[in-house]
Amino acid sequence: AQSVTQPDIHITVSEGASLELRCNYSYGATPYLFWYVQSPGQGLQLLLKYFSGDTLVQGIKGFEAEFKRSQSSFNLRKPSVHWSDAAEYFCAVGVEDNFGNEKLTFGTGTRLTIIP
Amino acid sequence: GAVVSQHPSRVICKSGTSVKIECRSLDFQATTMFWYRQFPKQSLMLMATSNEGSKATYEQGVEKDKFLINHASLTLSTLTVTSAHPEDSSFYICSARDKQGRGEQFFGPGTRLTVL
């Protein structure tokens, strides 16, 4: 069965500093990978996704992620964080079930705090 | 576009009562809807997948008689927690997709259920 690990429960970064959130996955084939952000009172919002092709994926809000098959990783990066980036971030892997539905398995999330 | 709403956003009920949570896709037809459960500081756990007009497919360990899912139309799915108990207190999140198989899931803002 597939699984997703986000090793960092909580990260604190100064505003304007760079950010990297770690994500490792376990899956037998090439996975479909996602990063979502969850802000209080709002639904999860898709930041970016990897299906195939270029392993460096650009997303919204200045985020990017790099798929590294050899390391089974899909780390999220941003060169300069803004106070509005404070939120919970979830990495997820998508796998098709027997009915052809793609279902998501989420990591436990990383809470990002931004300090002035 | 692609907005998913949930109602209510917060509900408190007595033990033994049933609670219905609605999930609506506001500007697209949701062929497939998903229900997740999120415990504090934990990840989203998929409970069930429902395709419009079909019975829901439940994940292992999820009691189908306790968590009744109805996906009667292309814009509405409901989750009914029957005979709720304090251990059912959680954050319930739905998502919707406009096609079967693969495609982006759009998430609702969640419903906080507290059972006294």
PDB file of N, CA, C and O in Angstrom, chain B residues 20 26 53 74 96 103:
ATOM      1  N   LYS B  20     -26.525  15.099   9.862  1.00  0.00           N
ATOM      2  CA  LYS B  20     -26.345  15.067   8.417  1.00  0.00           C
ATOM      3  C   LYS B  20     -25.477  16.236   7.984  1.00  0.00           C
ATOM      4  O   LYS B  20     -25.717  17.383   8.369  1.00  0.00           O
ATOM      5  N   LEU B  26     -20.752  23.865  -6.335  1.00  0.00           N
ATOM      6  CA  LEU B  26     -21.555  25.033  -6.674  1.00  0.00           C
ATOM      7  C   LEU B  26     -21.515  25.391  -8.156  1.00  0.00           C
ATOM      8  O   LEU B  26     -22.470  25.979  -8.671  1.00  0.00           O
ATOM      9  N   GLY B  53     -25.222   8.313  -8.371  1.00  0.00           N
ATOM     10  CA  GLY B  53     -26.145   7.254  -8.740  1.00  0.00           C
ATOM     11  C   GLY B  53     -25.720   5.864  -8.325  1.00  0.00           C
ATOM     12  O   GLY B  53     -26.458   4.902  -8.550  1.00  0.00           O
ATOM     13  N   LEU B  74     -25.804  15.283  -9.094  1.00  0.00           N
ATOM     14  CA  LEU B  74     -24.453  15.634  -9.531  1.00  0.00           C
ATOM     15  C   LEU B  74     -23.877  16.831  -8.791  1.00  0.00           C
ATOM     16  O   LEU B  74     -22.747  17.237  -9.046  1.00  0.00           O
ATOM     17  N   ALA B  96     -14.772  16.995  -4.297  1.00  0.00           N
ATOM     18  CA  ALA B  96     -15.546  16.631  -5.476  1.00  0.00           C
ATOM     19  C   ALA B  96     -14.671  16.728  -6.717  1.00  0.00           C
ATOM     20  O   ALA B  96     -13.753  17.547  -6.787  1.00  0.00           O
ATOM     21  N   GLY B 103      -8.238  13.348 -11.984  1.00  0.00           N
ATOM     22  CA  GLY B 103      -8.566  14.759 -12.106  1.00  0.00           C
ATOM     23  C   GLY B 103      -8.470  15.426 -10.756  1.00  0.00           C
ATOM     24  O   GLY B 103      -8.476  14.765  -9.724  1.00  0.00           O
TER      25      GLY B 103
END
